[in-house]
Coordinates of C-alpha atoms and ligand atoms in Angstrom, one line a residue:
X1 CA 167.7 119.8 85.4
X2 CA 167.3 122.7 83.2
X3 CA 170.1 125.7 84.6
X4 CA 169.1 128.6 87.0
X5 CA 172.3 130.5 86.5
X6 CA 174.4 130.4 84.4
X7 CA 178.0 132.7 84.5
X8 CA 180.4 132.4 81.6
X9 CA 183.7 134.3 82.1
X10 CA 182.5 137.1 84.7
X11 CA 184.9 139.5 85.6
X12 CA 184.6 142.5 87.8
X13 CA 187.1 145.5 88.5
X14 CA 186.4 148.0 90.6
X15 CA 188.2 151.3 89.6
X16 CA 190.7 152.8 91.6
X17 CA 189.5 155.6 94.3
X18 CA 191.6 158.0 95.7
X19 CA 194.2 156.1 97.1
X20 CA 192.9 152.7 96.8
X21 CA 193.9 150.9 93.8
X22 CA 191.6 149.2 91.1
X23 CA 190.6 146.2 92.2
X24 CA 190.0 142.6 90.5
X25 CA 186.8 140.8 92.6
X26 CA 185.6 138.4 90.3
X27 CA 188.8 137.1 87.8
X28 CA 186.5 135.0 85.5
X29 CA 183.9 133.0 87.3
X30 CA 182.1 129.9 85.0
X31 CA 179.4 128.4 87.4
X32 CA 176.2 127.1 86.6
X33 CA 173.6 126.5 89.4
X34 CA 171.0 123.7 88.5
X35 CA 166.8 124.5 89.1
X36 CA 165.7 123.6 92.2
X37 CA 168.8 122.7 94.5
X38 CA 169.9 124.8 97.8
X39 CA 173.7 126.1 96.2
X40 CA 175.9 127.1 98.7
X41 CA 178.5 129.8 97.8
X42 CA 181.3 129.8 100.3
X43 CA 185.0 132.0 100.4
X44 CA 186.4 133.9 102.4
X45 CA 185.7 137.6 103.4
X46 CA 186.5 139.7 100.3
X47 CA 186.6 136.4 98.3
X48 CA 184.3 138.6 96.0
X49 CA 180.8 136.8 97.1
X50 CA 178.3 140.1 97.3
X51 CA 180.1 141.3 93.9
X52 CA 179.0 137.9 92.1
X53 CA 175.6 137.5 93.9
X54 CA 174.8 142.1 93.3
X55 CA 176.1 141.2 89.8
X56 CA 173.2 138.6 89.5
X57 CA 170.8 141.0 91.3
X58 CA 171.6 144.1 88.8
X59 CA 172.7 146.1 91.3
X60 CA 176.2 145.7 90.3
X61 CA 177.5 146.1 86.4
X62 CA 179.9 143.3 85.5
X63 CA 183.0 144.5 83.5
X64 CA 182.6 141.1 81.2
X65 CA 180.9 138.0 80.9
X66 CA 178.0 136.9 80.4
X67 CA 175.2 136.1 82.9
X68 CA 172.1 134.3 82.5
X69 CA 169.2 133.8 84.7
X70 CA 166.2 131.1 84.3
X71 CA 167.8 131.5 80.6
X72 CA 167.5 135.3 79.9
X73 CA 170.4 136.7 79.5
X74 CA 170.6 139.9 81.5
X75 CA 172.1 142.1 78.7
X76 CA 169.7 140.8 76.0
X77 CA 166.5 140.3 78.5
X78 CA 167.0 142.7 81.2
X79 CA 163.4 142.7 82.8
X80 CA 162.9 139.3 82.6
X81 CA 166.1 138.3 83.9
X82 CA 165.6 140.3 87.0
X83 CA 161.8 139.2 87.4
X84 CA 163.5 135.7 87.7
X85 CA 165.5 136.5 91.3
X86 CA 164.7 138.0 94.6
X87 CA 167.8 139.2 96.5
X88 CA 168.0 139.4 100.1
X89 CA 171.3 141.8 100.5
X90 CA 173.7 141.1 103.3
X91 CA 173.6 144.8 104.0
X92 CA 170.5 146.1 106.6
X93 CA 168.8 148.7 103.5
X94 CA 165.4 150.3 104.7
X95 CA 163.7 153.1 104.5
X96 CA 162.8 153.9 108.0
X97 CA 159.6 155.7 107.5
X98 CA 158.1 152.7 105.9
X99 CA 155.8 150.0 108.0
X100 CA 156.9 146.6 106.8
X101 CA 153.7 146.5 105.1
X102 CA 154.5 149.9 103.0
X103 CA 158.0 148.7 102.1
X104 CA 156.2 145.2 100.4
X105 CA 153.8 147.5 98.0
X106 CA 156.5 149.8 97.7
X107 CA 159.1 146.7 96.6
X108 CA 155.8 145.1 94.9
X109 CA 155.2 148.5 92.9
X110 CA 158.7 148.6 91.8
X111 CA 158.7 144.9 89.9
X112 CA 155.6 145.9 88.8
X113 CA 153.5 143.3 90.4
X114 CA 149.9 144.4 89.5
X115 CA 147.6 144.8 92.7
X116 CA 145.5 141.7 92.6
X117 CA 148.5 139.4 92.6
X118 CA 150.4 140.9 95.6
X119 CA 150.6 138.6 98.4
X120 CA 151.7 141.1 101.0
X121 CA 149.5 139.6 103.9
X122 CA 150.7 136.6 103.2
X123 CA 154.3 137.3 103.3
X124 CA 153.8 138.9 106.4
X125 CA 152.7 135.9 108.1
X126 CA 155.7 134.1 106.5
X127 CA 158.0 136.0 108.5
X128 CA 156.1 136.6 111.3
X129 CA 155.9 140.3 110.6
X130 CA 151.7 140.2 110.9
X131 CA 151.6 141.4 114.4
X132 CA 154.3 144.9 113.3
X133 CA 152.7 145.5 109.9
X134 CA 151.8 149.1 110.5
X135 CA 154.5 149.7 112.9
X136 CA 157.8 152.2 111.5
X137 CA 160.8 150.1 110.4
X138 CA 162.9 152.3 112.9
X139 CA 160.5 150.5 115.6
X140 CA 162.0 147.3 114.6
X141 CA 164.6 144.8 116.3
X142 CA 167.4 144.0 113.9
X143 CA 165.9 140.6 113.5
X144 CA 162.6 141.8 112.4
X145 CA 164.2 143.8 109.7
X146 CA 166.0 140.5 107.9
X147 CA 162.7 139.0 108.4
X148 CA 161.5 141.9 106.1
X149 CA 164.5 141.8 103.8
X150 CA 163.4 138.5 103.5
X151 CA 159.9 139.5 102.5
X152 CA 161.0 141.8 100.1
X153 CA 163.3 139.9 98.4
X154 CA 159.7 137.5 97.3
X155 CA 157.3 140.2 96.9
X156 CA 157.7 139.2 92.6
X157 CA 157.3 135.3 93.9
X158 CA 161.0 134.6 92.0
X159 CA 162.3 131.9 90.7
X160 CA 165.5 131.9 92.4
X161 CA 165.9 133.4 96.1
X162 CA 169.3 134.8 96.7
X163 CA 170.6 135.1 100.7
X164 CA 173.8 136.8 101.0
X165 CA 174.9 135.6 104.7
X166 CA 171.8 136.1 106.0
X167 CA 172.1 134.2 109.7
X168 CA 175.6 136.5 110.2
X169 CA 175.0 137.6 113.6
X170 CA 171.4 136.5 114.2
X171 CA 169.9 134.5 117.1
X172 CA 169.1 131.1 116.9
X173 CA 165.4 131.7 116.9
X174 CA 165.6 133.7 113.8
X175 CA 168.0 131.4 112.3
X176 CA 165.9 128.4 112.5
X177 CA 163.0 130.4 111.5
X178 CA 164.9 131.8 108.4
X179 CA 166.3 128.1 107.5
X180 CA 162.4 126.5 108.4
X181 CA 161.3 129.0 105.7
X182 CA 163.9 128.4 103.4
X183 CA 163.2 124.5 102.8
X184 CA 159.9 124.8 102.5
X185 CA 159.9 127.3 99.6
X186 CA 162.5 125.0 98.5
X187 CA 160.0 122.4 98.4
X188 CA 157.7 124.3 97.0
X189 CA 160.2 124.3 93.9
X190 CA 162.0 127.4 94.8
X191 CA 166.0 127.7 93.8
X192 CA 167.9 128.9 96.7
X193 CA 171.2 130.2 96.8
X194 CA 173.1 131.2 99.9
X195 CA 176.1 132.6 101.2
X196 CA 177.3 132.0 104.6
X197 CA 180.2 131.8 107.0
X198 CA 178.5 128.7 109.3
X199 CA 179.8 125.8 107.0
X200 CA 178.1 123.3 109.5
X201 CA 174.8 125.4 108.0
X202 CA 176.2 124.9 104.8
X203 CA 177.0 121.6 105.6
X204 CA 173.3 120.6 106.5
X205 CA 171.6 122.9 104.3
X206 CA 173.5 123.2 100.7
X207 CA 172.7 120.4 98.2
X208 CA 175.8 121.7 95.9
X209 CA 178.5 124.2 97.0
X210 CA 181.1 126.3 95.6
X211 CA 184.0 127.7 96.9
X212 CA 185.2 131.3 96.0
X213 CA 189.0 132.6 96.7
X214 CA 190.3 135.7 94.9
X215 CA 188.0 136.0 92.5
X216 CA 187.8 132.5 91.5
X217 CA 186.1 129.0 91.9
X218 CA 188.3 126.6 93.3
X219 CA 186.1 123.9 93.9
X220 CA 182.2 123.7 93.1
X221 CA 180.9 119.9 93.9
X222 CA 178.1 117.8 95.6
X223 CA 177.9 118.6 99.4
X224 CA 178.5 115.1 100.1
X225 CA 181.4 114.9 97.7
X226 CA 183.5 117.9 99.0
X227 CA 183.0 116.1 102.6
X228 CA 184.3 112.9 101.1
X229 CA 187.1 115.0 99.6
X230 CA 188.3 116.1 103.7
X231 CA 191.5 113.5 103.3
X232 CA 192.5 114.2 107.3
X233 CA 191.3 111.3 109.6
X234 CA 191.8 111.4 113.5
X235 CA 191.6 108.2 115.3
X236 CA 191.1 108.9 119.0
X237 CA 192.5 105.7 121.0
X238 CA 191.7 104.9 124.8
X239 CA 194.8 103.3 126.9
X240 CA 195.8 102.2 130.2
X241 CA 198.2 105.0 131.9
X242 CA 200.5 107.1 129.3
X243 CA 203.1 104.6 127.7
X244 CA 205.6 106.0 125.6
X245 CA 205.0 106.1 122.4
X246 CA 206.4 103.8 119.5
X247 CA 207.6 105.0 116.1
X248 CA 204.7 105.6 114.0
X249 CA 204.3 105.5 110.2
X250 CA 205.6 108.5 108.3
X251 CA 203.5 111.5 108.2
X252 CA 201.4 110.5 111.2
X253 CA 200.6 113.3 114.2
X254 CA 199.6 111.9 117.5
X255 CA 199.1 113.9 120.8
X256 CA 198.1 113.4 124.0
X257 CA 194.6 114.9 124.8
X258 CA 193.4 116.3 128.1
X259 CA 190.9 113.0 128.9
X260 CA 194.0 110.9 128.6
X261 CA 193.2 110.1 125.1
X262 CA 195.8 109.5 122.3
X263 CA 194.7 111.5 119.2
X264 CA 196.5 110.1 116.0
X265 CA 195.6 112.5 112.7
X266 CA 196.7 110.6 109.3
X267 CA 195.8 111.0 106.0
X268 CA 193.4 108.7 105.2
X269 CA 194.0 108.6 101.4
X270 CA 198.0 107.4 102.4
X271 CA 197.2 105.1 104.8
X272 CA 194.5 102.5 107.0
X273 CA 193.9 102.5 110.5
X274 CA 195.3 99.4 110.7
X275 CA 198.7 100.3 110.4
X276 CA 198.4 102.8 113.2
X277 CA 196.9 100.1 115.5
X278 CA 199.3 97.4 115.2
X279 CA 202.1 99.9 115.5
X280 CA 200.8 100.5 118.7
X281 CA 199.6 97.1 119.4
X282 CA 203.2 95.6 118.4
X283 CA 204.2 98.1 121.3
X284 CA 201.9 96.2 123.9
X285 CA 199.7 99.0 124.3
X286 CA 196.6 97.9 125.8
X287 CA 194.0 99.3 123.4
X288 CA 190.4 99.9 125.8
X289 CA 188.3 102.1 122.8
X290 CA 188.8 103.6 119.1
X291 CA 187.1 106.3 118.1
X292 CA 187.3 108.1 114.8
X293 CA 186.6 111.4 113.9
X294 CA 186.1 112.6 110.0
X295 CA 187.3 116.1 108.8
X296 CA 184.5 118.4 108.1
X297 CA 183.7 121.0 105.6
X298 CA 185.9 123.2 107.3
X299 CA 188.7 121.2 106.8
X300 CA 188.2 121.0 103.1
X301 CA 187.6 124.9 103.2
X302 CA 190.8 125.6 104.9
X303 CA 192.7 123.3 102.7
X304 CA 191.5 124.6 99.8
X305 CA 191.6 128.7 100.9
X306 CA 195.1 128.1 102.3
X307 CA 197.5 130.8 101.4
Ligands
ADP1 P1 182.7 138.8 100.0 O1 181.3 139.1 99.9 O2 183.1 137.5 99.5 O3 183.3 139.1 101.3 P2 183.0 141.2 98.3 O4 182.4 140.8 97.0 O5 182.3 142.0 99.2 O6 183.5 139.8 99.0 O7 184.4 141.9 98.0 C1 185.4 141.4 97.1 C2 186.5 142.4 96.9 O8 186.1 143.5 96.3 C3 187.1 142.8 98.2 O9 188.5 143.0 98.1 C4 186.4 144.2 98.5 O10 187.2 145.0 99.3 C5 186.2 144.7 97.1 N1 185.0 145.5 96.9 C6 183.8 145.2 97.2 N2 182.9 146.2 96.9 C7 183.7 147.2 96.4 C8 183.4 148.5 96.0 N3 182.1 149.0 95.9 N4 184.4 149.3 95.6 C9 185.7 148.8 95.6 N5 186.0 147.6 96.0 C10 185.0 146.8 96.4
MG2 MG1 179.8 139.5 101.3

């Protein structure tokens, strides 16, 4: 697959203001995001997220790199780079005076979308905005206005979608509605790339993610492959009564759990289940159930964000 995005060697200070000092967001960022997939961009707050993903909507300048979208450069191709991305912003923007239909031929006007290829009825009924189309934005729940945002951010029918967090803080109706939409224009060949702070939503929903600390990619890999990555295993075992517990292989954490379940946590990569279970099998422990439970992604993001 042909690249989205592509970043060489972004950096991006902020200066200093009044008493805060300059500060370095992005330290050098390489990361290229392949056509088609649903990237997930995950760090921290203040790992420097918005400042990449504003960088790539030109709403931000970048102090040096190069950046590259559906293969114009934005410093040599400017318009065409930014025809190539729609940007929902993580930051509620809206003109309050504007129906939600006004804002889309407003938005429309400004990418220069000529009239007889706007699809503002349409986008509308996408996000379920048909029934408030006329209505002020001021009239609006906060849900309805990230459906707009939403809207907006497709008015130019981009290439690439950007979302920057956009389920923090929303109900589960609009999240599923928001997630429902996302995989179909998926599907429909669009490239998505997200931000969020729900890495089970990541989990489900990201075929690629990278992981931003400080300014920098620490890890940028196949969802399936950072989950493989999670080395911490748990075995959860079920016993008769609470019999003491025998000396256990190095490095191995076991505690008693409020069902009256032993939890034993190992690293899987040092060790098999096996020696765990004849340890306590060579203690006469009567052994009723195993179960085993996998890290997740947020094991893998702590381990790698740690400190
Ligand atoms: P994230 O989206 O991952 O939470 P941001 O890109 O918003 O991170 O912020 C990265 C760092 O840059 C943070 O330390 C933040 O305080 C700083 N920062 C963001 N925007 C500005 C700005 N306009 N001026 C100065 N510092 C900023
Ligand atoms: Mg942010």
């Amino acid at each position: 697959m042909p690249d989205a995005i592509q970043i060489t060697g972004l950096r991006k200070t902020y200066a200093a203001q009044g008493n805060a000092p300059a500060k370095d967001a992005l330290k050098g960022i390489d990361l290229t995001i392949p056509q088609g997939s649903i990237f997930g961009l995950l760090g921290p707050n203040g790992a420097g997220k918005s400042t990449m993903i504003n960088i790539l909507a030109g709403l931000v300048n970048k102090t040096a790199g190069r950046v590259s979208i559906w293969g114009f450069d934005q410093d040599v191709n400017p318009r065409q780079s930014r025809a190539a991305i729609g940007v929902m912003p993580q930051e509620l923007n809206m003109d309050p005076f504007f129906s939600p239909r006004a804002s889309l031929e407003v938005q429309a006007g400004l990418y220069g979308v000529p009239k007889s290829e706007r699809w503002t009825d349409e986008l509308l009924a996408l996000v379920g905005l048909t029934d408030q189309a006329n209505a002020y934005a001021r009239a609006l729940s906060g849900g309805m206005k990230r459906r707009l945002l939403l809207a907006k951010a497709l008015v130019h029918r981009p290439h690439i979608l950007v979302l920057d967090e956009p389920t923090a803080g929303v109900d589960i109706t609009l999240r599923e509605m928001l997630w429902k939409n996302v995989r179909r224009l998926n599907e429909q060949g669009m490239t998505i790339i997200l931000t969020t702070h729900y890495l089970e939503e990541a989990e489900q929903m990201c075929d690629e993610i990278a992981i931003i600390n400080h300014g920098q990619v620490v890890v940028r890999k196949p969802t399936r492959d950072l989950l493989g990555q999670a080395e911490s295993k748990t075995l959860v075992i079920e016993t008769e009564g609470r019999p003491a517990l025998p000396p256990l292989p190095q490095d191995v954490r076991a505690e008693w759990r409020g069902d009256g379940r032993l939890a034993v946590t190992y690293n899987r990569r040092a060790l098999r289940a096996d020696r765990i279970l004849d340890a306590l099998r060579g203690a006469g422990w009567p052994i009723i159930d195993v179960a085993s439970e996998q890290a997740d992604l947020e094991d893998v993001f702590l381990s790698l964000t740690r400190g």
